[in-house]
Amino acid sequence: MSRLRRLVGGRRPKLVSLRTTFAVSFAAVTAAVTILVGILSYSAAARLVRVDQQTVFAEVVQDLRDEVRQNRMTPGDFSSAAPGHDLVRPARTDVQVLGPDGHVVDPGSPGLPVTGADVRIAGAATSGRVAEHKDVDVGNDVYRVATVSLGGGRGAVQVAQEFSDVEDLLRALQRRTLLLMAAVVIAAGLFGWWLARRITRRLVVLTDAAEDVARTRRLGIQVPVAGHDEVGRLGRAFDRMLGRLAQSEEDQRRLVQDAGHELRTPLTSLRTNISLLRRIDELPPGSREELVADLGQEARELTDLVNELVDLAAGQSDTEPPQRVNVADIAEEVAGLARRRSGRRILLRASGDTTTDGRPGMLTRALSNLVENAVKFDQAGTAPVEIVVAGPARPGTIRVEVLDRGPGIADKDLDRVFDRFYRAADARSLPGSGLGLSIVREVALAHGGAPFAFRREGGGTVIGFTVGGGLD
């Protein structure tokens, strides 16, 4: 029982495509509108036709009443052979004349039934009295009959109008309306299916591309979607998303490869020194101190490398929420911290509006890396390290520069100083992992800016980045 419940509960519901949903919805809306319009149109037409027929019949009866009231008339005046009888015999109108006792003097075509009320009207002393009969069956047709007295007991005239042909016409109109509504509904369904197929064709392409990515895990596919509507925008956004995911995957792969390569050197040195620890009793005191110092230095370098890798990975994750920040205030905090750590003079110059939308933790990390880098390469210098924050260089852009009087960067290295793990030949003897400036580049790109570096006039380096082009 439980197994059956699992099988039933685990059954996937049947998926209904967007194309089918759209086509059915389009056909249903069209059907509802068509039926409503058809019913209203038929009802209005039927009402107008019936009212028109009733109005015509009422006018005929009124004309007859006026005529018999104004003139003293006898049954013979309304005989089919009498001149002027067409005045009371319009189209689809039947006239039958009754004598004083109610008998038929001049039968109609077809003959009309005579009731007791008609006999009393024929013998009435007052002219123009009327007895009406609705829905009178005469043969296979339906009539409306009105009997008008001639007055003085001289008889009466029966006027009848056929209504069954009008009802037949309305029934034919009803059948045609139903057939037309059915044709419109079918046409709407076919048109809705064609329109849904046309609209969802590009969505199907997107769906196939997404399923292909999920199945093959290949992010470098091209999404063949064009157009400038919402589907086109979705396709381009999906294509850009795949591009960024592919780039992120490639960056992660290169980061792991480069990190593995950089970690091998300190780890190999650590293993070598650790193996010497087994013979530490055999080493002279000077060698022992040198060995311990090397181990401490290698452990620090390895720790710094791991910390910078963590910082770089954290910078790529962009998990810090953006907020309104003042870059000059961040630079002041970084300068104060660098003064306490290094004992060097750190000067800050700020100009213009230096507020922007950004992630303060990432900006602090980037500025700290620049200042620490300047201090490290100018350890023996006496000139202060300068931080310049200027904004806006162009609308919405803030420029951050760190200037030092160190040995500078060779022209051949200027284009590569922001690459991961890249270290110039002159800097390989100094501690560091080569990730500090790479983090600066990631932060700048994440804030819609770019890093830059160039030789400072008079010696030294100017290195920095721009922010404010929009968070990425």
Coordinates of C-alpha atoms in Angstrom, one line a residue:
M1 CA 0.0 0.0 0.0
S2 CA 2.8 2.4 0.9
R3 CA 4.6 1.5 -2.3
L4 CA 1.5 2.2 -4.3
R5 CA 1.1 5.5 -2.5
R6 CA 4.7 6.4 -3.3
L7 CA 4.2 5.5 -6.9
V8 CA 1.0 7.6 -7.2
G9 CA 2.4 10.5 -5.2
G10 CA 5.7 10.5 -7.2
R11 CA 4.0 10.6 -10.6
R12 CA 4.8 13.7 -12.4
P13 CA 2.0 15.9 -13.5
K14 CA 1.5 16.1 -17.3
L15 CA 3.1 19.3 -18.5
V16 CA 1.0 21.6 -20.7
S17 CA 3.1 23.6 -23.1
L18 CA 2.8 27.4 -23.2
R19 CA 1.9 27.2 -26.9
T20 CA -1.2 25.0 -26.1
T21 CA -2.1 27.2 -23.1
F22 CA -2.0 30.3 -25.2
A23 CA -3.9 28.8 -28.1
V24 CA -6.6 27.4 -25.9
S25 CA -6.9 30.6 -23.9
F26 CA -7.1 32.6 -27.2
A27 CA -9.8 30.3 -28.5
A28 CA -11.7 30.4 -25.2
V29 CA -11.7 34.2 -25.1
T30 CA -12.7 34.5 -28.7
A31 CA -15.4 31.9 -28.2
A32 CA -16.8 33.7 -25.2
V33 CA -16.8 37.1 -27.0
T34 CA -18.3 35.5 -30.2
I35 CA -21.0 33.8 -28.3
L36 CA -21.9 36.9 -26.3
V37 CA -21.9 39.1 -29.4
G38 CA -23.9 36.5 -31.3
I39 CA -26.5 36.2 -28.6
L40 CA -26.8 39.9 -28.2
S41 CA -27.0 40.5 -31.9
Y42 CA -29.6 37.8 -32.5
S43 CA -31.7 39.0 -29.5
A44 CA -31.6 42.6 -30.8
A45 CA -32.4 41.6 -34.4
A46 CA -35.3 39.3 -33.3
R47 CA -36.7 42.0 -31.0
L48 CA -36.5 44.6 -33.7
V49 CA -38.2 42.3 -36.3
R50 CA -41.0 41.3 -33.9
V51 CA -41.6 44.9 -32.7
D52 CA -41.7 46.0 -36.3
Q53 CA -44.2 43.4 -37.3
Q54 CA -46.4 44.2 -34.2
T55 CA -46.2 47.9 -35.1
V56 CA -47.3 47.3 -38.7
F57 CA -50.2 45.2 -37.5
A58 CA -51.2 47.7 -34.9
E59 CA -51.2 50.5 -37.5
V60 CA -53.4 48.4 -39.9
V61 CA -55.9 47.7 -37.1
Q62 CA -55.9 51.4 -36.1
D63 CA -56.5 52.5 -39.7
L64 CA -59.4 50.1 -39.9
R65 CA -60.9 51.4 -36.7
D66 CA -60.6 55.0 -37.8
E67 CA -62.2 54.2 -41.2
V68 CA -65.3 52.5 -39.7
R69 CA -65.7 55.2 -37.1
Q70 CA -65.6 57.9 -39.7
N71 CA -67.9 56.2 -42.3
R72 CA -71.0 54.2 -42.0
M73 CA -69.8 51.0 -43.6
T74 CA -71.3 47.6 -44.3
P75 CA -69.8 44.2 -44.8
G76 CA -70.2 44.6 -48.6
D77 CA -67.8 47.6 -48.5
F78 CA -65.0 45.2 -47.5
S79 CA -65.7 42.4 -49.9
S80 CA -62.8 41.3 -52.0
A81 CA -64.7 42.4 -55.0
A82 CA -65.3 45.9 -53.7
P83 CA -63.1 48.7 -54.9
G84 CA -60.6 50.1 -52.4
H85 CA -60.2 47.0 -50.4
D86 CA -56.4 47.1 -50.8
L87 CA -56.4 49.9 -48.3
V88 CA -56.8 47.3 -45.5
R89 CA -55.0 44.5 -47.2
P90 CA -51.2 45.1 -47.0
A91 CA -48.6 42.4 -47.6
R92 CA -49.0 39.2 -45.5
T93 CA -52.4 40.5 -44.2
D94 CA -55.5 38.4 -44.4
V95 CA -59.0 40.0 -44.3
Q96 CA -62.2 38.1 -43.5
V97 CA -65.7 39.8 -43.4
L98 CA -68.4 38.7 -40.9
G99 CA -72.1 39.4 -41.1
P100 CA -74.4 40.7 -38.3
D101 CA -74.8 37.3 -36.7
G102 CA -71.1 36.5 -37.0
H103 CA -71.3 34.3 -40.1
V104 CA -68.6 34.6 -42.7
V105 CA -69.7 36.8 -45.6
D106 CA -66.4 37.1 -47.4
P107 CA -63.9 34.4 -46.3
G108 CA -60.2 35.2 -46.1
S109 CA -57.4 33.3 -47.7
P110 CA -56.9 31.2 -45.7
G111 CA -60.1 31.3 -43.7
L112 CA -59.9 32.5 -40.2
P113 CA -61.6 30.9 -37.2
V114 CA -64.6 32.7 -35.6
T115 CA -64.9 32.6 -31.8
G116 CA -67.8 33.7 -29.6
A117 CA -66.0 37.0 -28.9
D118 CA -65.9 37.7 -32.6
V119 CA -69.6 37.0 -32.9
R120 CA -70.3 39.5 -30.1
I121 CA -68.1 42.1 -31.8
A122 CA -70.0 41.6 -35.1
G123 CA -73.3 42.3 -33.3
A124 CA -72.0 45.3 -31.4
A125 CA -73.8 48.6 -31.7
T126 CA -70.6 50.7 -31.4
S127 CA -68.2 50.9 -34.3
G128 CA -64.5 50.4 -33.8
R129 CA -64.6 47.9 -31.0
V130 CA -61.8 45.4 -31.2
A131 CA -61.2 41.8 -30.1
E132 CA -57.6 40.6 -30.5
H133 CA -56.3 37.0 -30.6
K134 CA -52.6 36.2 -30.4
D135 CA -50.9 33.0 -31.8
V136 CA -53.9 31.7 -33.7
D137 CA -53.1 28.5 -35.6
V138 CA -54.4 28.5 -39.1
G139 CA -53.3 25.5 -41.0
N140 CA -49.6 25.2 -40.5
D141 CA -49.1 28.9 -39.9
V142 CA -49.5 31.2 -36.9
Y143 CA -51.5 34.4 -37.1
R144 CA -52.4 37.3 -35.0
V145 CA -56.1 38.2 -35.5
A146 CA -58.0 41.4 -34.7
T147 CA -61.8 41.6 -35.2
V148 CA -63.2 45.2 -35.6
S149 CA -66.9 46.0 -35.3
L150 CA -68.7 48.0 -38.0
G151 CA -71.3 49.2 -35.5
G152 CA -75.1 49.1 -35.5
G153 CA -75.0 45.3 -35.5
R154 CA -74.0 45.3 -39.1
G155 CA -71.1 42.9 -38.7
A156 CA -67.3 43.0 -38.4
V157 CA -64.0 42.8 -40.2
Q158 CA -61.3 40.4 -39.2
V159 CA -57.8 41.4 -40.0
A160 CA -55.0 38.8 -39.5
Q161 CA -51.2 39.0 -40.0
E162 CA -49.0 35.9 -40.4
F163 CA -46.1 35.7 -37.8
S164 CA -44.9 32.2 -38.5
D165 CA -42.8 33.2 -41.5
V166 CA -41.1 35.8 -39.3
E167 CA -40.3 33.1 -36.7
D168 CA -39.0 30.9 -39.5
L169 CA -36.8 33.7 -40.7
L170 CA -35.5 34.2 -37.1
R171 CA -34.9 30.5 -36.7
A172 CA -32.9 30.5 -40.0
L173 CA -31.0 33.6 -38.7
Q174 CA -30.3 31.7 -35.4
R175 CA -28.9 28.7 -37.2
R176 CA -26.7 30.9 -39.4
T177 CA -25.5 32.7 -36.3
L178 CA -24.6 29.5 -34.6
L179 CA -22.8 28.2 -37.7
L180 CA -21.0 31.5 -37.9
M181 CA -20.0 31.4 -34.3
A182 CA -18.7 27.9 -34.6
A183 CA -16.7 28.9 -37.7
V184 CA -15.3 31.9 -35.8
V185 CA -14.3 29.8 -32.8
I186 CA -12.6 27.2 -35.0
A187 CA -10.8 29.9 -37.0
A188 CA -9.8 31.6 -33.7
G189 CA -8.4 28.3 -32.4
L190 CA -6.3 27.8 -35.5
F191 CA -5.2 31.4 -35.6
G192 CA -4.4 31.2 -31.9
W193 CA -2.3 28.1 -32.4
W194 CA -0.4 29.8 -35.3
L195 CA 0.1 32.9 -33.3
A196 CA 1.2 31.0 -30.2
R197 CA 3.6 29.0 -32.3
R198 CA 5.1 32.2 -33.8
I199 CA 5.4 33.9 -30.4
T200 CA 6.8 30.9 -28.5
R201 CA 9.2 29.8 -31.2
R202 CA 12.0 31.8 -29.7
L203 CA 11.0 30.8 -26.2
V204 CA 11.4 27.2 -27.4
V205 CA 14.9 28.0 -28.7
L206 CA 15.7 29.5 -25.2
T207 CA 14.3 26.4 -23.5
D208 CA 16.3 24.0 -25.7
A209 CA 19.4 26.1 -25.0
A210 CA 18.8 26.0 -21.2
E211 CA 18.2 22.2 -21.3
D212 CA 21.3 21.7 -23.4
V213 CA 23.3 23.7 -20.8
A214 CA 21.8 21.6 -18.0
R215 CA 22.5 18.4 -19.8
T216 CA 26.0 19.0 -21.1
R217 CA 27.2 21.7 -18.6
R218 CA 28.7 23.6 -21.5
L219 CA 28.3 27.3 -20.9
G220 CA 30.0 28.6 -24.1
I221 CA 27.0 28.0 -26.4
Q222 CA 25.6 30.8 -28.5
V223 CA 21.9 31.5 -28.0
P224 CA 20.3 32.2 -31.4
V225 CA 17.6 34.6 -30.4
A226 CA 17.0 38.0 -32.1
G227 CA 14.4 40.7 -31.9
H228 CA 13.8 43.8 -29.8
D229 CA 10.8 42.7 -27.7
E230 CA 10.7 41.1 -24.3
V231 CA 11.7 37.7 -25.7
G232 CA 14.7 39.2 -27.6
R233 CA 15.8 41.0 -24.4
L234 CA 15.4 37.7 -22.5
G235 CA 17.5 35.9 -25.1
R236 CA 20.3 38.5 -24.9
A237 CA 20.2 38.5 -21.1
F238 CA 20.4 34.7 -21.1
D239 CA 23.3 34.9 -23.6
R240 CA 25.1 37.4 -21.4
M241 CA 24.5 35.3 -18.3
L242 CA 26.0 32.3 -19.9
G243 CA 28.9 34.3 -21.0
R244 CA 29.5 35.6 -17.5
L245 CA 29.1 32.1 -16.1
A246 CA 31.6 30.7 -18.6
Q247 CA 34.0 33.5 -17.7
S248 CA 33.5 32.9 -14.0
E249 CA 34.1 29.2 -14.5
E250 CA 37.2 29.9 -16.5
D251 CA 38.4 32.4 -13.8
Q252 CA 37.9 29.8 -11.1
R253 CA 39.7 27.2 -13.1
R254 CA 42.7 29.5 -13.7
L255 CA 42.6 30.6 -10.0
V256 CA 42.8 27.0 -8.8
Q257 CA 45.6 26.2 -11.3
D258 CA 47.6 29.3 -10.5
A259 CA 47.0 28.9 -6.7
G260 CA 48.2 25.3 -6.9
H261 CA 51.3 26.4 -8.8
E262 CA 52.1 29.2 -6.3
L263 CA 51.4 27.0 -3.3
R264 CA 54.0 24.3 -4.4
T265 CA 57.0 26.6 -3.8
P266 CA 56.4 27.4 -0.1
L267 CA 55.0 23.9 0.6
T268 CA 58.2 22.3 -1.0
S269 CA 60.4 24.6 1.1
L270 CA 58.4 23.8 4.2
R271 CA 58.8 20.0 3.6
T272 CA 62.5 20.5 3.1
N273 CA 62.9 22.5 6.3
I274 CA 60.7 20.1 8.3
S275 CA 62.8 17.2 7.1
L276 CA 65.8 19.1 8.5
L277 CA 64.1 19.4 11.9
R278 CA 64.7 15.7 12.4
R279 CA 68.4 16.4 12.4
I280 CA 68.2 19.7 14.3
D281 CA 70.4 18.3 17.1
E282 CA 73.1 17.8 14.6
L283 CA 73.0 21.4 13.3
P284 CA 75.1 24.2 14.8
P285 CA 73.3 26.9 16.8
G286 CA 73.4 29.4 14.0
S287 CA 71.9 27.0 11.5
R288 CA 69.2 26.1 13.9
E289 CA 68.2 29.8 14.3
E290 CA 68.3 30.2 10.6
L291 CA 66.1 27.1 10.1
V292 CA 63.5 28.3 12.6
A293 CA 63.5 31.8 11.1
D294 CA 63.0 30.3 7.6
L295 CA 60.1 28.2 8.9
G296 CA 58.4 31.2 10.4
Q297 CA 58.9 33.3 7.3
E298 CA 57.5 30.5 5.0
A299 CA 54.5 30.0 7.3
R300 CA 53.8 33.8 7.2
E301 CA 54.1 33.8 3.4
L302 CA 51.8 30.8 3.1
T303 CA 49.3 32.4 5.5
D304 CA 49.4 35.7 3.5
L305 CA 48.9 33.7 0.3
V306 CA 45.9 31.8 1.6
N307 CA 44.4 35.0 3.0
E308 CA 44.8 36.8 -0.3
L309 CA 43.2 33.8 -2.1
V310 CA 40.3 34.0 0.3
D311 CA 40.0 37.8 -0.3
L312 CA 40.1 37.3 -4.0
A313 CA 37.4 34.7 -3.9
A314 CA 35.3 36.8 -1.6
G315 CA 35.7 39.8 -3.9
Q316 CA 34.4 37.7 -6.8
S317 CA 31.3 36.5 -4.9
D318 CA 29.9 40.1 -4.6
T319 CA 28.0 39.1 -1.5
E320 CA 28.5 42.5 0.3
P321 CA 25.4 44.7 -0.1
P322 CA 26.1 48.0 -2.0
Q323 CA 25.5 51.3 -0.2
R324 CA 26.2 54.9 -0.5
V325 CA 29.9 55.4 0.5
N326 CA 32.4 58.3 0.6
V327 CA 35.6 57.1 -1.0
A328 CA 37.6 59.8 0.7
D329 CA 36.5 58.6 4.2
I330 CA 37.5 55.1 3.3
A331 CA 40.9 56.4 2.1
E332 CA 41.4 58.2 5.4
E333 CA 40.7 55.0 7.4
V334 CA 43.2 53.1 5.2
A335 CA 45.8 55.8 5.6
G336 CA 45.5 55.8 9.4
L337 CA 45.8 52.1 9.6
A338 CA 48.9 52.1 7.3
R339 CA 50.5 54.9 9.4
R340 CA 50.2 52.8 12.6
R341 CA 51.5 49.6 10.9
S342 CA 54.4 51.0 9.0
G343 CA 55.3 54.2 10.8
R344 CA 55.5 55.9 7.4
R345 CA 53.9 59.3 6.5
I346 CA 50.7 58.7 4.5
L347 CA 49.2 61.9 2.9
L348 CA 45.7 62.1 1.7
R349 CA 44.4 64.7 -0.8
A350 CA 40.7 64.7 -1.7
S351 CA 38.8 67.0 -4.1
G352 CA 35.3 67.2 -5.5
D353 CA 32.3 64.9 -4.6
T354 CA 33.8 61.6 -3.7
T355 CA 30.5 59.8 -2.8
T356 CA 29.3 56.9 -4.9
D357 CA 27.4 53.6 -4.7
G358 CA 29.8 50.8 -3.7
R359 CA 30.8 48.0 -1.4
P360 CA 32.9 49.5 1.4
G361 CA 34.6 46.3 2.4
M362 CA 35.8 45.7 -1.2
L363 CA 37.0 49.3 -1.6
T364 CA 38.8 49.2 1.7
R365 CA 40.6 46.0 0.6
A366 CA 41.6 47.5 -2.7
L367 CA 43.0 50.7 -1.2
S368 CA 44.8 48.8 1.5
N369 CA 46.5 46.6 -1.1
L370 CA 47.7 49.7 -3.0
V371 CA 49.1 51.4 0.1
E372 CA 50.7 48.3 1.4
N373 CA 52.2 47.7 -2.0
A374 CA 53.6 51.2 -2.1
V375 CA 55.1 50.9 1.4
K376 CA 56.6 47.5 0.6
F377 CA 58.4 48.7 -2.5
D378 CA 59.6 51.9 -0.9
Q379 CA 60.8 50.7 2.5
A380 CA 63.9 52.8 2.7
G381 CA 62.2 55.9 1.3
T382 CA 61.7 59.1 3.2
A383 CA 59.1 60.7 0.9
P384 CA 55.5 60.2 2.0
V385 CA 53.1 57.9 0.3
E386 CA 50.3 59.9 -1.2
I387 CA 46.7 59.0 -1.7
V388 CA 44.7 61.1 -4.1
V389 CA 40.9 60.8 -4.3
A390 CA 39.3 63.0 -7.0
G391 CA 35.8 63.1 -8.1
P392 CA 34.2 63.3 -10.5
A393 CA 36.7 63.1 -13.3
R394 CA 33.7 62.5 -15.5
P395 CA 30.0 62.3 -14.5
G396 CA 29.6 59.6 -11.8
T397 CA 33.3 58.5 -11.8
I398 CA 35.8 58.8 -8.9
R399 CA 39.5 58.4 -9.5
V400 CA 41.8 56.9 -6.7
E401 CA 45.6 57.1 -7.0
V402 CA 48.4 56.0 -4.8
L403 CA 51.8 57.6 -5.5
D404 CA 55.2 56.5 -4.2
R405 CA 58.9 57.2 -4.8
G406 CA 60.0 53.6 -5.0
P407 CA 62.0 52.0 -7.8
G408 CA 59.0 52.1 -10.2
I409 CA 57.7 49.5 -12.6
A410 CA 59.4 48.6 -15.8
D411 CA 57.5 49.5 -19.0
K412 CA 57.3 45.9 -20.0
D413 CA 55.6 45.0 -16.7
L414 CA 53.0 47.8 -16.6
D415 CA 50.5 45.8 -18.7
R416 CA 50.8 42.7 -16.5
V417 CA 51.0 44.0 -12.9
F418 CA 47.3 43.3 -12.4
D419 CA 47.5 39.7 -13.5
R420 CA 47.1 37.0 -10.9
F421 CA 50.4 35.8 -9.3
Y422 CA 52.4 38.0 -11.7
R423 CA 55.5 39.4 -10.1
A424 CA 58.1 41.5 -11.8
A425 CA 61.7 40.3 -11.8
D426 CA 62.7 43.0 -9.3
A427 CA 59.9 42.1 -6.9
R428 CA 60.5 38.3 -6.7
S429 CA 62.9 38.7 -3.8
L430 CA 60.3 40.6 -1.7
P431 CA 57.5 38.9 0.3
G432 CA 54.1 38.6 -1.4
S433 CA 52.0 36.4 -3.6
G434 CA 51.3 38.6 -6.6
L435 CA 47.5 38.7 -5.8
G436 CA 47.2 42.1 -4.2
L437 CA 46.9 44.1 -7.5
S438 CA 44.7 41.3 -9.0
I439 CA 42.3 42.0 -6.1
V440 CA 42.4 45.7 -7.0
R441 CA 41.5 44.9 -10.6
E442 CA 38.5 42.7 -9.5
V443 CA 37.2 45.4 -7.2
A444 CA 37.5 48.1 -9.8
L445 CA 35.7 46.0 -12.4
A446 CA 33.0 45.1 -9.9
H447 CA 32.4 48.9 -9.5
G448 CA 32.2 49.6 -13.2
G449 CA 35.7 51.1 -13.3
A450 CA 39.2 50.0 -14.3
P451 CA 42.7 49.8 -12.8
F452 CA 45.7 51.7 -14.1
A453 CA 49.4 52.0 -13.5
F454 CA 52.1 54.3 -14.9
R455 CA 55.6 55.6 -14.0
R456 CA 55.6 58.7 -11.9
E457 CA 57.5 61.7 -13.1
G458 CA 60.7 62.1 -11.0
G459 CA 60.7 58.4 -10.0
G460 CA 58.2 56.0 -8.5
T461 CA 54.8 54.7 -9.5
V462 CA 51.3 56.0 -9.8
I463 CA 48.8 53.1 -9.4
G464 CA 45.1 53.2 -8.8
F465 CA 41.6 52.6 -10.1
T466 CA 38.4 54.3 -11.0
V467 CA 34.9 53.6 -9.6
G468 CA 31.4 54.8 -10.1
G469 CA 30.5 53.5 -13.5
G470 CA 27.8 51.3 -12.0
L471 CA 28.0 48.2 -9.8
D472 CA 28.4 45.0 -11.7

